[in-house]
mmCIF file of C-alpha atoms in Angstrom:
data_model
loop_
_atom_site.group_PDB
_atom_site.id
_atom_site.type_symbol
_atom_site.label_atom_id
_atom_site.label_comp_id
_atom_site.label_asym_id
_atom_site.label_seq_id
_atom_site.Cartn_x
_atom_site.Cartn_y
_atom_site.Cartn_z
ATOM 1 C CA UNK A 26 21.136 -2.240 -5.293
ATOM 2 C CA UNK A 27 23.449 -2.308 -2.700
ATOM 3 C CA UNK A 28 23.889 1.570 -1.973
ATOM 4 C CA UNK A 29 19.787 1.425 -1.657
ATOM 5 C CA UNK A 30 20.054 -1.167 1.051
ATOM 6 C CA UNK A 31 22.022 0.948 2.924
ATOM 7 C CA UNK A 32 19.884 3.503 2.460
ATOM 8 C CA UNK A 33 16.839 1.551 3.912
ATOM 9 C CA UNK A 34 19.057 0.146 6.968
ATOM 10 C CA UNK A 35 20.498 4.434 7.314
ATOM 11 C CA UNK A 36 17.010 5.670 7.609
ATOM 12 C CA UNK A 37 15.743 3.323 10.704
ATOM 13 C CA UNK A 38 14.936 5.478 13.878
ATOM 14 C CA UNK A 39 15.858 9.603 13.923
ATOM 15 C CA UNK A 40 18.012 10.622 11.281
ATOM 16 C CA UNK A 41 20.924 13.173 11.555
ATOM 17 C CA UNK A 42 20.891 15.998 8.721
ATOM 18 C CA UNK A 43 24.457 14.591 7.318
ATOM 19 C CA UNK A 44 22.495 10.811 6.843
ATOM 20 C CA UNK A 45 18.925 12.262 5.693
ATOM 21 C CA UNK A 46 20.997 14.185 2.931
ATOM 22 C CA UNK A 47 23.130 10.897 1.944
ATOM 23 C CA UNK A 48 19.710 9.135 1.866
ATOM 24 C CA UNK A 49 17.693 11.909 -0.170
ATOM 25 C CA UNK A 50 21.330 11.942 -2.281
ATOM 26 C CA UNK A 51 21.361 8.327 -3.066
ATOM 27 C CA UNK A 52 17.726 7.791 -3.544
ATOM 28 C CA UNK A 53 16.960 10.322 -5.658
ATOM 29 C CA UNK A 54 20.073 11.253 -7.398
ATOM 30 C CA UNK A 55 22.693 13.982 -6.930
ATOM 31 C CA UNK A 56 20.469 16.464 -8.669
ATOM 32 C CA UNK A 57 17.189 15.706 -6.895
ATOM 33 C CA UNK A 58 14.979 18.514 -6.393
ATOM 34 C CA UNK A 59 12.739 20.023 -3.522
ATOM 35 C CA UNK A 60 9.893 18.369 -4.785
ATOM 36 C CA UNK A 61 12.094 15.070 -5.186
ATOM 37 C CA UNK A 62 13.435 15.366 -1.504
ATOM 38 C CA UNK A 63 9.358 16.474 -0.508
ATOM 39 C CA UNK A 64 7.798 12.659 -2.180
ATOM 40 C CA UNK A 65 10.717 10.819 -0.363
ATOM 41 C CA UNK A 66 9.949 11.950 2.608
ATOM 42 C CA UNK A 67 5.957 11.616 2.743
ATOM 43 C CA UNK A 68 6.986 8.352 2.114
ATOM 44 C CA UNK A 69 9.052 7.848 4.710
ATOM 45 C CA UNK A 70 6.939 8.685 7.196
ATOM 46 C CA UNK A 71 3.487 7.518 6.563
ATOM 47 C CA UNK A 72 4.483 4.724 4.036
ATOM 48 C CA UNK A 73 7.919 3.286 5.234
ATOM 49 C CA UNK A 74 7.359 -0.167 3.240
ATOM 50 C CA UNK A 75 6.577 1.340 -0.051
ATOM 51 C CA UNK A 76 9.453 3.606 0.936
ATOM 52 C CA UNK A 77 11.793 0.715 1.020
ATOM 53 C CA UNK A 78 10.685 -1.094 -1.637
ATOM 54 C CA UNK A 79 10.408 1.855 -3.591
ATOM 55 C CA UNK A 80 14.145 2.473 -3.090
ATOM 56 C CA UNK A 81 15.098 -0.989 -4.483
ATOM 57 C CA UNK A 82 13.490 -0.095 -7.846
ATOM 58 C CA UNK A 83 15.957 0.417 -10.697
ATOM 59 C CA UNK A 84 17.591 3.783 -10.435
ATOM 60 C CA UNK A 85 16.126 4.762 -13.640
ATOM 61 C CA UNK A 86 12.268 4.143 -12.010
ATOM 62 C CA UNK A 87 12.964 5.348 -8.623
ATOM 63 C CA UNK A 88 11.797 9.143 -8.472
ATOM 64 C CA UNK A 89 8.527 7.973 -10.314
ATOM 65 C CA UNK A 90 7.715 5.279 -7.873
ATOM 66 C CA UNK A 91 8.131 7.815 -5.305
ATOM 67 C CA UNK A 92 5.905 10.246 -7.088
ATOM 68 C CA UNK A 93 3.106 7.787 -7.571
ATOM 69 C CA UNK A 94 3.284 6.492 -3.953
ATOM 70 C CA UNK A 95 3.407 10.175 -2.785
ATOM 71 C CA UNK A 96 0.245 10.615 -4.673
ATOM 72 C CA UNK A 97 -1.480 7.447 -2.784
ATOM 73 C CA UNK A 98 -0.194 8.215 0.643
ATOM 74 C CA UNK A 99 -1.658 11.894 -0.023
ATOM 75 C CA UNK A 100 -5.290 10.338 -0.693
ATOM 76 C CA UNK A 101 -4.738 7.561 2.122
ATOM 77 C CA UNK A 102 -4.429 10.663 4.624
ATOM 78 C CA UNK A 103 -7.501 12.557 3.519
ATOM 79 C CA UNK A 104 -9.364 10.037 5.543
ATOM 80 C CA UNK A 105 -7.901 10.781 8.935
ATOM 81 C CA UNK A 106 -6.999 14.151 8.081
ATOM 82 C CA UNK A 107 -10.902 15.728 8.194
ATOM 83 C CA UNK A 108 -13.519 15.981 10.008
ATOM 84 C CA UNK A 109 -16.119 16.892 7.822
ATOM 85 C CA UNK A 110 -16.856 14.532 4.929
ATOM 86 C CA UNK A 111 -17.527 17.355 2.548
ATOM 87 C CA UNK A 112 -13.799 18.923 3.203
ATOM 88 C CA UNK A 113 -13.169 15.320 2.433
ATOM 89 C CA UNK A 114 -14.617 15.270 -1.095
ATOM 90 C CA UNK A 115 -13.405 18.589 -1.756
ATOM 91 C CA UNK A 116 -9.838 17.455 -1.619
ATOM 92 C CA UNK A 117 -11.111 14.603 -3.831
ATOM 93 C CA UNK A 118 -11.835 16.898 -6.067
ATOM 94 C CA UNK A 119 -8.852 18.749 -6.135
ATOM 95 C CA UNK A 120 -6.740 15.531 -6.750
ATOM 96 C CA UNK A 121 -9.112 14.397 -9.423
ATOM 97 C CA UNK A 122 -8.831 18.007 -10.974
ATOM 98 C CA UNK A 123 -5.282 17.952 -11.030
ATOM 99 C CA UNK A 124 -5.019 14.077 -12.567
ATOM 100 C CA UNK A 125 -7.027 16.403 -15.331
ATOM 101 C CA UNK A 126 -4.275 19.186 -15.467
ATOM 102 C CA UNK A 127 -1.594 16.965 -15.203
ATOM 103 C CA UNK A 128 -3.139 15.021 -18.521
ATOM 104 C CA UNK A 129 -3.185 18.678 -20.075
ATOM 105 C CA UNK A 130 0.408 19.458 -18.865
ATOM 106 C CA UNK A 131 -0.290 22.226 -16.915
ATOM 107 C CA UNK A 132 0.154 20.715 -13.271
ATOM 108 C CA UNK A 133 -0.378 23.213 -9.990
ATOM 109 C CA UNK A 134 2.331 23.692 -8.225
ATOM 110 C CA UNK A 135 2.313 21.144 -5.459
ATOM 111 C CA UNK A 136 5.141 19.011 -4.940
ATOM 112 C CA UNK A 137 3.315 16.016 -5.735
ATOM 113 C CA UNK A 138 1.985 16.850 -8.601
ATOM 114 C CA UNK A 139 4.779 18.369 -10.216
ATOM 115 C CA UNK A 140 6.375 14.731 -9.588
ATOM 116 C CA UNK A 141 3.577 12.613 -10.322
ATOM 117 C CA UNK A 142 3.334 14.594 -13.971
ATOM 118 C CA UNK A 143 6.893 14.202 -14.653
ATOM 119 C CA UNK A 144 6.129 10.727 -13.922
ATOM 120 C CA UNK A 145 3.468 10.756 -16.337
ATOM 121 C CA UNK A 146 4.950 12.305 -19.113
ATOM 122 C CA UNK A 147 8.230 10.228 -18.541
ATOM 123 C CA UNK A 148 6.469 6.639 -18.476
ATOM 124 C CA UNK A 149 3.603 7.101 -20.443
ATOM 125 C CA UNK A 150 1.243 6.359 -17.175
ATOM 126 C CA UNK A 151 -2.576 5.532 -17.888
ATOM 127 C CA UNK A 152 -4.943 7.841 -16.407
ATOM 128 C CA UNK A 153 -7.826 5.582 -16.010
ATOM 129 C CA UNK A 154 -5.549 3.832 -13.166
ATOM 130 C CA UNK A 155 -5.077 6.703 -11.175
ATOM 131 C CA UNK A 156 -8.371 8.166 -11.397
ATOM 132 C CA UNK A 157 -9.648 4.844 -9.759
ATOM 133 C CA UNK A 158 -7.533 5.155 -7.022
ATOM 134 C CA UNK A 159 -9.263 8.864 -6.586
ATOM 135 C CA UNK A 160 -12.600 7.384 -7.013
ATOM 136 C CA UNK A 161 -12.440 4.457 -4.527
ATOM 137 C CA UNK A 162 -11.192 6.697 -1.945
ATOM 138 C CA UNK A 163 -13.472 9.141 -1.880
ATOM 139 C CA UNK A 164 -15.810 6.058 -1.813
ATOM 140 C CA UNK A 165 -14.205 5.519 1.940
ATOM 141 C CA UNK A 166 -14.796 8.383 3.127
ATOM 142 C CA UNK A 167 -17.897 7.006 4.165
ATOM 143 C CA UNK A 168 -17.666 5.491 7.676
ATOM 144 C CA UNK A 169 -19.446 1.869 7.068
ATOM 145 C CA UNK A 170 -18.002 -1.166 7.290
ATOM 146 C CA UNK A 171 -17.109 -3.172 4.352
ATOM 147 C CA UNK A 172 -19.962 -5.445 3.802
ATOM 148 C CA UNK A 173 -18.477 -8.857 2.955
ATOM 149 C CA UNK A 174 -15.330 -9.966 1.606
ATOM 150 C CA UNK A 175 -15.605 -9.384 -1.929
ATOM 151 C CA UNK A 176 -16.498 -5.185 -1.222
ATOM 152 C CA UNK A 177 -12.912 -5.627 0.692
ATOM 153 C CA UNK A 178 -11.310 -7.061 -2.514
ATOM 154 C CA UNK A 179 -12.818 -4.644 -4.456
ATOM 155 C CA UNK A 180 -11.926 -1.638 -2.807
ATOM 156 C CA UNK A 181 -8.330 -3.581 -2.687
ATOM 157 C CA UNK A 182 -8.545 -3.497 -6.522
ATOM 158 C CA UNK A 183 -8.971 0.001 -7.383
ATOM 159 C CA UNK A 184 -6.609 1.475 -4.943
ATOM 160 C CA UNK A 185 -3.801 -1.141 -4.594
ATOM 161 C CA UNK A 186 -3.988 -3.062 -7.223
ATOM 162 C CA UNK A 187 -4.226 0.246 -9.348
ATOM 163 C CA UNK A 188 -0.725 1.224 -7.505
ATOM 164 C CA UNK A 189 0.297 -1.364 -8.666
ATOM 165 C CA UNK A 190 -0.755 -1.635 -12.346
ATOM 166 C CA UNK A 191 0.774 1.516 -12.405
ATOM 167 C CA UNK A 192 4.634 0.391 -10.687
ATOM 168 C CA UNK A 193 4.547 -2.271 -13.762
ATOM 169 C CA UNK A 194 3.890 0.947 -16.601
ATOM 170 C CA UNK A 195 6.546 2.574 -14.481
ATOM 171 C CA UNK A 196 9.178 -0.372 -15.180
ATOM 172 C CA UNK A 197 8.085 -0.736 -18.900
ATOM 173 C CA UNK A 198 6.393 -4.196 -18.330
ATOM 174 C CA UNK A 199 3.271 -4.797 -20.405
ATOM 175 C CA UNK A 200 2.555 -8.481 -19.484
ATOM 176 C CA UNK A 201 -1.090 -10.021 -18.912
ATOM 177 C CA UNK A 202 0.559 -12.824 -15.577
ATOM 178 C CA UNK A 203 2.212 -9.637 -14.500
ATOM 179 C CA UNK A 204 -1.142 -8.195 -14.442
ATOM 180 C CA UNK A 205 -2.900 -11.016 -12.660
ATOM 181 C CA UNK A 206 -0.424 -11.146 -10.497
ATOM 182 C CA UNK A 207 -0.484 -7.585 -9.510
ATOM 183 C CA UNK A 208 -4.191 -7.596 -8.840
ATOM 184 C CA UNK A 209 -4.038 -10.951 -6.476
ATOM 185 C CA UNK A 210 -1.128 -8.955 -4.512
ATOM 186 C CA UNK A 211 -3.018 -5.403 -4.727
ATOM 187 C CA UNK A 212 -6.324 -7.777 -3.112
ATOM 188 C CA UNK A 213 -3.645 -9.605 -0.462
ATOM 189 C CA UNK A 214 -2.380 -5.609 0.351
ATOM 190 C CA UNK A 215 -6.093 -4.429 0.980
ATOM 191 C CA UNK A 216 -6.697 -7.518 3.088
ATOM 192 C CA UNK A 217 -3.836 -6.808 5.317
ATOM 193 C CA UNK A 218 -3.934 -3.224 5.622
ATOM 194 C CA UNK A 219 -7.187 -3.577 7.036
ATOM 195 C CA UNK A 220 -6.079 -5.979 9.630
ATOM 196 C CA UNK A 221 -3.000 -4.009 10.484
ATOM 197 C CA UNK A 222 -5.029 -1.002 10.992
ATOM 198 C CA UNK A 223 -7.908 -2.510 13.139
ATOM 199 C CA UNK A 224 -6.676 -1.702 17.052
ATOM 200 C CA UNK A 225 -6.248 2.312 15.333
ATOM 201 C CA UNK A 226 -9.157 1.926 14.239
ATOM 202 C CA UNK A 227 -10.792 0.850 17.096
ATOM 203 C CA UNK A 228 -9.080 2.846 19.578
ATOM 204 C CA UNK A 229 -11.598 5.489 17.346
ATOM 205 C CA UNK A 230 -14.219 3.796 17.739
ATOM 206 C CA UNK A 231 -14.415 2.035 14.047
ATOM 207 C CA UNK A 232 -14.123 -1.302 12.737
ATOM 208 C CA UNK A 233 -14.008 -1.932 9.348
ATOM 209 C CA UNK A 234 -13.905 -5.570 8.870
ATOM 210 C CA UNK A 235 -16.247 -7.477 6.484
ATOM 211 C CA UNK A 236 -19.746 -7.549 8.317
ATOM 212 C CA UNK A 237 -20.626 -10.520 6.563
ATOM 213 C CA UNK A 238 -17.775 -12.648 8.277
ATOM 214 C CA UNK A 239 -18.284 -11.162 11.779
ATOM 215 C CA UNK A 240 -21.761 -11.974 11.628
ATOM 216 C CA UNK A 241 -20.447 -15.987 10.686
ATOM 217 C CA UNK A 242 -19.325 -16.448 13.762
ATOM 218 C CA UNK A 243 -21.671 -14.043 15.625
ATOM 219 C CA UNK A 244 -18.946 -11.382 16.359
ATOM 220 C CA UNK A 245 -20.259 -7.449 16.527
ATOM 221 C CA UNK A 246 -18.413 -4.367 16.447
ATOM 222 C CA UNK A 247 -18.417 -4.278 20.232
ATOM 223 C CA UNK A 248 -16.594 -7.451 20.829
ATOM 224 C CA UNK A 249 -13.827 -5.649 18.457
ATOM 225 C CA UNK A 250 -14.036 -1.979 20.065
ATOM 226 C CA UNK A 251 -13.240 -3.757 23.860
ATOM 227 C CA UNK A 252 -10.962 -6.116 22.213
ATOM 228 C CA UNK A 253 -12.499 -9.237 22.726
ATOM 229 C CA UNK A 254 -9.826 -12.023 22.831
ATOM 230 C CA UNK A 255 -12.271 -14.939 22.682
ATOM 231 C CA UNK A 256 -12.048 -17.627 20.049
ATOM 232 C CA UNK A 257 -14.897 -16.551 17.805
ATOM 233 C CA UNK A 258 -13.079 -13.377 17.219
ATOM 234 C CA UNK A 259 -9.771 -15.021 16.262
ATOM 235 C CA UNK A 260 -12.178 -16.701 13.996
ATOM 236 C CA UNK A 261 -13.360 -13.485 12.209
ATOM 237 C CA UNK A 262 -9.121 -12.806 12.092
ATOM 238 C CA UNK A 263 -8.467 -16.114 10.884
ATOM 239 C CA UNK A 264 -10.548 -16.165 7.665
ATOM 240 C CA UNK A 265 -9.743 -13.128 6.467
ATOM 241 C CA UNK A 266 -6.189 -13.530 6.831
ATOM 242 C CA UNK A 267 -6.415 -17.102 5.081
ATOM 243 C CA UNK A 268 -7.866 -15.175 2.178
ATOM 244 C CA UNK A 269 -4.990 -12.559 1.721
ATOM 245 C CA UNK A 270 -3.061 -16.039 2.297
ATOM 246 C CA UNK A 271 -5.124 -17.117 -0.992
ATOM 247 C CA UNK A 272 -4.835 -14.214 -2.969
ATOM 248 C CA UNK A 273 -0.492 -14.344 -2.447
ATOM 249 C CA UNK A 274 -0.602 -17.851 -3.618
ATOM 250 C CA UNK A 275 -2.657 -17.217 -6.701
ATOM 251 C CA UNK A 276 -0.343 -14.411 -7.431
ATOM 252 C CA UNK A 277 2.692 -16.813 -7.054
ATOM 253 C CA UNK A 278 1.232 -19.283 -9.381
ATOM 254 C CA UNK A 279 2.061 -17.196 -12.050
ATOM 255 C CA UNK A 280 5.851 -16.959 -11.142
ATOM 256 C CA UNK A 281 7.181 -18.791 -13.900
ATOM 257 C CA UNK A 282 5.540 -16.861 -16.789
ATOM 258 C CA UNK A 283 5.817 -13.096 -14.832
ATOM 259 C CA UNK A 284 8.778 -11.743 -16.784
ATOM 260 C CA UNK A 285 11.720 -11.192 -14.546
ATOM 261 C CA UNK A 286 11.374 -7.098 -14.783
ATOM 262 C CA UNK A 287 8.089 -7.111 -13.092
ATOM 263 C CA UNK A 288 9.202 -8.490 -9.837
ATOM 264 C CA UNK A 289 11.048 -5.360 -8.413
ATOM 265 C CA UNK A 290 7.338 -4.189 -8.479
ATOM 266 C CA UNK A 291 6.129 -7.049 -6.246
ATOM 267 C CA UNK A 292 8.412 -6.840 -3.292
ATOM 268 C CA UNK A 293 5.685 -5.671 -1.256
ATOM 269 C CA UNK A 294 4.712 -9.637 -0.460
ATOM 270 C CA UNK A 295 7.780 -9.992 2.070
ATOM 271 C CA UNK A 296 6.185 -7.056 4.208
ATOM 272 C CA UNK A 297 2.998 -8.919 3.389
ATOM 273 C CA UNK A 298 4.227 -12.698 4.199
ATOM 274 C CA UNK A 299 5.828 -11.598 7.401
ATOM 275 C CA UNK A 300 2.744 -9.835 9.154
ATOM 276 C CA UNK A 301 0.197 -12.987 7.797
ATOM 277 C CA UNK A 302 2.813 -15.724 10.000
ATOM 278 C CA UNK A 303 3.483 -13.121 12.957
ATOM 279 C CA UNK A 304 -0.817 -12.782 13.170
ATOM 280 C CA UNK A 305 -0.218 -16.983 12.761
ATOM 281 C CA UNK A 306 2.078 -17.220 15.740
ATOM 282 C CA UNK A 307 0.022 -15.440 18.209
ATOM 283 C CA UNK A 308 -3.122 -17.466 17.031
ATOM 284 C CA UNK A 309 -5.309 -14.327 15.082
ATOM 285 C CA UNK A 310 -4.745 -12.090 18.000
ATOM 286 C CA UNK A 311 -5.308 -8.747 16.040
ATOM 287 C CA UNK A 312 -4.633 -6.707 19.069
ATOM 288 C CA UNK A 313 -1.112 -8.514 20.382
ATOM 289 C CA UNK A 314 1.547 -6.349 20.761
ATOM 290 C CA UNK A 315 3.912 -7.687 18.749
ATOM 291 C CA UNK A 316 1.689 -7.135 15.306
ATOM 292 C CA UNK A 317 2.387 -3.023 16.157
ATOM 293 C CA UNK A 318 6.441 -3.517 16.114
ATOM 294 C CA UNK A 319 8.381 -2.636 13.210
ATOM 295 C CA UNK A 320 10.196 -5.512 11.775
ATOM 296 C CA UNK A 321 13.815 -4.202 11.976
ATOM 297 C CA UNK A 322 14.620 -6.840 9.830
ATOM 298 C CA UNK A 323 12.862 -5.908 6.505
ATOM 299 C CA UNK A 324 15.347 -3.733 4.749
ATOM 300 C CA UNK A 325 17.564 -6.644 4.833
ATOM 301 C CA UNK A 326 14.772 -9.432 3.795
ATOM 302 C CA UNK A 327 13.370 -7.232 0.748
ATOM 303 C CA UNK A 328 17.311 -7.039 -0.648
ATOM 304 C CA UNK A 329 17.475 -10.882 -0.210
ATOM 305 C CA UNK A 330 14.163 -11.295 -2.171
ATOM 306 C CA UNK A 331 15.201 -9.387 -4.965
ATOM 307 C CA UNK A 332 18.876 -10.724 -5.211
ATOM 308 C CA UNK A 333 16.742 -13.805 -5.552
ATOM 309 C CA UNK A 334 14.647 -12.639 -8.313
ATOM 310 C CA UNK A 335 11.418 -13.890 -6.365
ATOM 311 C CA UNK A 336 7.748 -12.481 -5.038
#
């Protein structure tokens, strides 16, 4: 535990090539491979939470958390990466063709799929969960914004939660409050993300928050695109927020009957828990500055949390 907190507090800001290979070294093992070294660091760059948490995983689950996350962050970036919704689906395709190889052991040879199958063969992983990921991305693809609450939940569900189903198979737990928990956290993850990632958004020209809530308190895509400061759009902020609020204190209802091996798996809600009371302090101002900073912090809090043996 401790050499993979000093990993996460090593790999703030530019890395030398002597600390990158400690990093790579520690996380992944003495023996890692290129395709190892290639998951860690997609993850490090376009998904430095799950990166942390990732490295605070038992050793022995480490290089398949990695894997699976690489596998996520590679479908996350389809979005942004085309423009042409059919080149989108077509990479869809390719991932959901290559869930299908990987099933048959005969994985191409990209890095992340040569991982994610080890990780498959090694922990058993179901399929189903990783071909709703697939599914519910290529769903996005569309531009539209989610309709109401629940299609945000949803959508939160088959991606996140999935992720997350899958961390638990990963660690050997097989628990049904595990489970529940997961998919309250995976919903509370969706929620956020799509907060965190409303000023890029709109600095496209896109929102994506729940129509059905904007049109509550008579906000439109306009107010959000100039970014609108006014109360009614702290509003909109403020009750979706309060319901990733919700969904982390269902999840921690079922604290006391979670086994003790799933929590590694949760350690996500610190990342979570700190954005939802720094969007608190500046009263539901999506676009304030200080939501866009890196907490420098978090390496340190997640190693508290799971010294604790908390979510």
């Amino acid at each position: 535990m401790k050499e993979g907190l000093r990993s996460c507090i090593g790999c703030r800001g530019s890395l030398g090539s002597k600390t990158k290979a400690g990093l790579i070294g520690e996380s992944c093992g003495s023996g890692a491979s290129g395709t190892d070294r290639y998951c860690l660091e997609l993850l490090r760059k376009r998904d430095y939470e799950g990166y942390l948490c990732s490295l605070l995983l038992p050793a022995d689950s480490r290089s398949s958390a990695f894997a699976l996350r690489a596998f996520n962050v590679e479908l996350a970036q389809v979005k942004d990466s085309v423009s042409e919704k059919t080149i989108g689906l077509m990479r869809m395709e390719f991932w959901r063709k290559t869930v299908d190889d990987i099933y048959s052991d005969n994985p191409p040879q990209q890095p992340v799929a040569i991982e994610l199958w080890k990780a498959v063969k090694r922990h058993n992983l179901t399929k189903r969960w990783l071909m709703k990921i697939i599914d519910e991305r290529e769903k996005n693809l569309d531009d539209k914004p989610y309709r109401n609450i629940q299609e945000l939940e949803n959508y939160a569900e088959n991606t996140q939660s999935s992720l997350l189903y899958l961390t638990l198979e990963i660690l050997g737990v097989k628990d049904l409050h595990a489970d529940h928990a997961a998919s309250h956290i995976g919903k509370a993850q969706g929620i956020v993300t799509c907060l965190r990632a409303t000023p890029y958004h709109g600095s496209r020209r896109r929102v994506f928050l729940p129509m059905e809530i904007c049109m509550l308190h008579g906000v439109s895509q306009e107010d959000f695109l100039r970014q609108n400061q006014a109360k009614n759009v702290r509003d909109v902020i403020y009750d979706i927020a309060s319901q990733a609020h919700l969904h982390l204190k269902h999840a921690r209802s079922f604290h006391k009957s979670v086994p003790v091996k799933a929590f590694p798996a949760f350690l996500q809600t610190v990342a979570l828990e700190d954005y939802l009371k720094k969007i608190q302090q500046v009263d539901f101002d999506i676009f304030h500055p200080s939501l866009q900073q890196k907490n420098t912090l978090l390496p340190l809090s997640l190693y508290v949390q799971s010294w604790r043996k908390r979510y």
